[in-house]
Coordinates of C-alpha atoms in Angstrom, one line a residue:
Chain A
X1 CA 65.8 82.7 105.5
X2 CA 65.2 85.3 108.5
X3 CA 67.3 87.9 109.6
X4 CA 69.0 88.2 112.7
X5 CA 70.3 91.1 114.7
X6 CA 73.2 91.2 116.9
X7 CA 75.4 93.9 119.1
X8 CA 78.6 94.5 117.1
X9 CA 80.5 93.6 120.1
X10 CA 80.5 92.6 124.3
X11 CA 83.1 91.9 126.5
X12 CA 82.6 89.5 129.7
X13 CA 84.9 89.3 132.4
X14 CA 86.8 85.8 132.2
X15 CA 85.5 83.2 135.0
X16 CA 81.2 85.0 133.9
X17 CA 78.6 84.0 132.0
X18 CA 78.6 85.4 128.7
X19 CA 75.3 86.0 127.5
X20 CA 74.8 86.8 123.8
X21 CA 71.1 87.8 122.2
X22 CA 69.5 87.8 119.4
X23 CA 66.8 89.0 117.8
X24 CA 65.1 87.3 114.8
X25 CA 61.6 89.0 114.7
X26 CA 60.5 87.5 111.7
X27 CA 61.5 84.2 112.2
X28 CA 58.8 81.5 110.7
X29 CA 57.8 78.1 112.7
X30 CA 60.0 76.2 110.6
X31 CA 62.7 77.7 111.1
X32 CA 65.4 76.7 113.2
X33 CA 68.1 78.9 115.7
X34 CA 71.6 77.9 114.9
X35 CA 74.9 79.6 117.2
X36 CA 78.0 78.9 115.4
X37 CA 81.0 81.1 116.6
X38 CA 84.6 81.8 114.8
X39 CA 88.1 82.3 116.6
X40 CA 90.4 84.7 114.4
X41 CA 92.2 83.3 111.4
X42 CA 89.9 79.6 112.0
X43 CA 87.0 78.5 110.6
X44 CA 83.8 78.8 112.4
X45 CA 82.4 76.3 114.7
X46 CA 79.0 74.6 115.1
X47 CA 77.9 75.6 119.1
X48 CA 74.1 74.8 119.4
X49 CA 70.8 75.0 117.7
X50 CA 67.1 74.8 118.4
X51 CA 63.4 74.9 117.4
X52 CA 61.0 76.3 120.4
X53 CA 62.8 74.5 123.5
X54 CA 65.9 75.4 125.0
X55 CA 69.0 73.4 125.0
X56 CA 72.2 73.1 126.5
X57 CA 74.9 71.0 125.4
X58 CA 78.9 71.2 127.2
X59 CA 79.6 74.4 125.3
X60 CA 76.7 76.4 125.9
X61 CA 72.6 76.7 126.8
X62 CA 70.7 78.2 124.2
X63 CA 67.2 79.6 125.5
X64 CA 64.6 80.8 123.0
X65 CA 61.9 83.1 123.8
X66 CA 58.1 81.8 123.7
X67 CA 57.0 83.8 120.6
X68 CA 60.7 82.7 119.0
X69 CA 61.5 86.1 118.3
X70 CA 64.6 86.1 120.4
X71 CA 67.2 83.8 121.5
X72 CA 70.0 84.3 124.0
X73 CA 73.1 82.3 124.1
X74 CA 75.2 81.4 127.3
X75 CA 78.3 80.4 127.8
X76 CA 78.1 79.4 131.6
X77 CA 81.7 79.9 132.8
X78 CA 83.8 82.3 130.2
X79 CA 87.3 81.9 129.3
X80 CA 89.7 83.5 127.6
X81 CA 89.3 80.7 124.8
X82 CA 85.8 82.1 124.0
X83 CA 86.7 85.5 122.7
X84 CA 85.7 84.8 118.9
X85 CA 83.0 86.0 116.6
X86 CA 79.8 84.7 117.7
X87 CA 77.0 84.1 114.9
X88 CA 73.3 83.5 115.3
X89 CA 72.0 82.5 112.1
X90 CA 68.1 81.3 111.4
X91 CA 67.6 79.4 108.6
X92 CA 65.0 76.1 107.6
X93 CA 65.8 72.6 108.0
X94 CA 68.4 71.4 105.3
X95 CA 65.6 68.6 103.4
X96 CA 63.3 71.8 102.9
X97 CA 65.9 74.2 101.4
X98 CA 68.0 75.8 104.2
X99 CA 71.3 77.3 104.1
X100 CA 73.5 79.1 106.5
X101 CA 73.8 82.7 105.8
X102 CA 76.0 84.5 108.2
X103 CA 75.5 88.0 109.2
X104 CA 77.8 90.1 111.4
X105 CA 77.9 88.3 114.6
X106 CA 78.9 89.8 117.8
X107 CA 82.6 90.2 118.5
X108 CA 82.6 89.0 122.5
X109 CA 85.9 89.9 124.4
X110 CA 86.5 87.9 127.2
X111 CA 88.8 90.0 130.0
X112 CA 91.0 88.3 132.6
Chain B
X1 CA 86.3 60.0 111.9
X2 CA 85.7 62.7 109.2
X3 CA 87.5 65.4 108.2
X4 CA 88.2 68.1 105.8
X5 CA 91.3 69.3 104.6
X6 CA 91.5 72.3 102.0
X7 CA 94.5 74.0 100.2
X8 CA 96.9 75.9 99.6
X9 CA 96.3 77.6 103.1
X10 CA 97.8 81.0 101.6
X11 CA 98.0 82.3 98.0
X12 CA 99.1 85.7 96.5
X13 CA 98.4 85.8 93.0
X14 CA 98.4 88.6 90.4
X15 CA 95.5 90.7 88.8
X16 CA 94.2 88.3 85.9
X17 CA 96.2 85.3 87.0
X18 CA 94.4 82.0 87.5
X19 CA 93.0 80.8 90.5
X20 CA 92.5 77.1 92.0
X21 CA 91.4 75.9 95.5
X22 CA 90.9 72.4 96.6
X23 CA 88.7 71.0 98.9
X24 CA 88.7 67.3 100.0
X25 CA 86.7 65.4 102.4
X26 CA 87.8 62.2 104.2
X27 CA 85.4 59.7 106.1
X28 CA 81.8 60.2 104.7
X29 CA 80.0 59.6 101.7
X30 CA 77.6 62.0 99.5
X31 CA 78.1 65.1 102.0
X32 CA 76.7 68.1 101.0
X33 CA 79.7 70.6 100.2
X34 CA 80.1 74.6 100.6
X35 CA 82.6 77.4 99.6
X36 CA 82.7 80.6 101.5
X37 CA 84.0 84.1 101.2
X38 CA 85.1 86.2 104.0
X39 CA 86.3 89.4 103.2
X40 CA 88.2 92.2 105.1
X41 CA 86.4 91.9 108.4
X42 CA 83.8 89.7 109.4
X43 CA 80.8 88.1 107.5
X44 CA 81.0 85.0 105.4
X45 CA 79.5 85.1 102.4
X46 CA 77.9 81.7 100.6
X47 CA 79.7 81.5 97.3
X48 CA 78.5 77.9 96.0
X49 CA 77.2 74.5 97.2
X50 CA 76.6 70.9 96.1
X51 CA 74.5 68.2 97.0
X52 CA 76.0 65.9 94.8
X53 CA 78.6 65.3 92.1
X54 CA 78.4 67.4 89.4
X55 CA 75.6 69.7 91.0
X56 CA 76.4 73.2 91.3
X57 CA 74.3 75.9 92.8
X58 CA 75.8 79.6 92.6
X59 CA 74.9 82.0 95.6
X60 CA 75.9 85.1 93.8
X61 CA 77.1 86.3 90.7
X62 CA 81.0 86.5 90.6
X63 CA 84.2 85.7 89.1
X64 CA 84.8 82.6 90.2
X65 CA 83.3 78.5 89.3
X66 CA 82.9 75.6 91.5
X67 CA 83.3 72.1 90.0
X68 CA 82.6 68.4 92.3
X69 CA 84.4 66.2 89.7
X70 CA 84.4 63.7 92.7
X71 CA 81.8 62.8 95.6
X72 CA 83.8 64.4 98.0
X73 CA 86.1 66.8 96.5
X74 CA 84.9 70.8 95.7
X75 CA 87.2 73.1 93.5
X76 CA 86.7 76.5 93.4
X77 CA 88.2 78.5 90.4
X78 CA 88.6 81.5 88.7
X79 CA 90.0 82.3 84.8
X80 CA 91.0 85.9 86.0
X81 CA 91.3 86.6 89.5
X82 CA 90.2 90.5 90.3
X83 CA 91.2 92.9 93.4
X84 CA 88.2 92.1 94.7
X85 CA 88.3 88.4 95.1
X86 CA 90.8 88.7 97.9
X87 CA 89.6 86.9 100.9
X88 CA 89.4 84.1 103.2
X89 CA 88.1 81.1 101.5
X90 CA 86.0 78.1 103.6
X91 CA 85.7 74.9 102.3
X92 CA 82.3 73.0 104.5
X93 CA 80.5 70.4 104.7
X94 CA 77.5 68.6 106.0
X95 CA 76.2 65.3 106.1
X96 CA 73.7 64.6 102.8
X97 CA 70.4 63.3 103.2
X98 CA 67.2 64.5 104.3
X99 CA 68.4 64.2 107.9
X100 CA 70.8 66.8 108.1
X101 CA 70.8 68.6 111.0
X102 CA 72.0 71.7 110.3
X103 CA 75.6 71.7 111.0
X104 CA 78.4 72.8 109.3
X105 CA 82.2 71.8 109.6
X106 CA 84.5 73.2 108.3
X107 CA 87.6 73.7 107.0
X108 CA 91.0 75.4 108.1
X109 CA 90.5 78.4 105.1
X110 CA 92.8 79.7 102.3
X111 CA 93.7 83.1 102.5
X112 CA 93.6 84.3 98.8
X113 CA 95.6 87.8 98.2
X114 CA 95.2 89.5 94.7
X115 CA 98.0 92.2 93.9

């Protein structure tokens, strides 16, 4: 599975978008883009994934660039509920071996 | 609805005691099942997962054994727990099948401190 790079950390000021990239220059075609993101002491949470089109579901948009190499996440309208670990993980679909390896994440701080 | 429940939610055990965590899933048939390890900080590491009973593939080499003696139940172990198998624990899972879609619930984590 591909690697990812994140910033360690962001902070957004509560009531912004929070917009949260990604790098995954080696990504292949079949891989897919997955967000998950993990408030302190919890267990991490599914947010979005994709291919090669963007998507957007009530938590957050997730826009992938052409050549795949990048993704961005955005949470439209932050709140203080969204500070948590955020992880971008790549990884192939489940029926052709995938897991989810975690890396790092970024650690976004959302201000009032 | 499904859901996952995993336990005990804290442990503190001593250098070279045993270890057991249980992991049950309610709601769903055949999932595919996951243990993670999160260490001091962030960064969860893939210990062990299943695809069905009695399948068991390790991540990494370690101290500790997962068993599925049941379709949805995961036990992680460990004969002699070391320093460094304190940690948060995660129980997941996903639905089985060739139609999975990726995603990953999971579960509320056991907090495993070795003195």
């Amino acid at each position: 599975d591909a690697k990812t790079t994140q910033p360690p950390s962001m902070d957004c000021a509560e009531g912004r978008a929070a917009n949260l990239p990604c790098n995954h220059s080696t990504i292949s075609g079949n891989e897919y883009v997955y967000w998950y993101r993990q408030i302190h002491s919890q267990g991490p949470q599914y947010i979005i994934h994709g291919l090669k089109n963007n998507e957007t579901n009530e938590m957050a948009s997730l826009i992938i660039t052409e050549d795949r190499k990048s993704s961005t996440l955005i949470l439209p309208h932050a709140t203080l509920r969204d500070t948590a670990v955020y992880y971008c993980i790549v990884r192939l679909a489940h029926n052709q071996g995938g897991k989810l390896i975690f890396g790092q994440g970024t650690e976004l701080s959302v201000k009032p | 609805s499904q859901t996952i429940h995993q336990w005990p939610a804290t442990l503190v055990q001593p250098v070279g005691s045993p270890l057991s965590l249980e992991c049950t899933v309610e709601g769903t048939s055949n999932p595919n099942l996951y243990w993670y390890r999160q260490a001091a900080g962030r960064g969860l590491q893939l210990l062990f997962y299943s695809v069905g009973i009695g399948q068991i593939s390790s991540e990494v080499p370690q101290n500790l054994s997962a068993s599925r003696p049941q379709d949805r139940q995961f036990i992680l172990s460990s004969k002699k727990l070391l320093l460094s198998d304190s940690g948060f624990y995660l129980c997941a899972w996903s639905p089985g099948g060739g139609t999975n879609t990726g995603e990953l619930f999971f579960g509320e984590g056991s907090r495993l401190t070795v003195l």
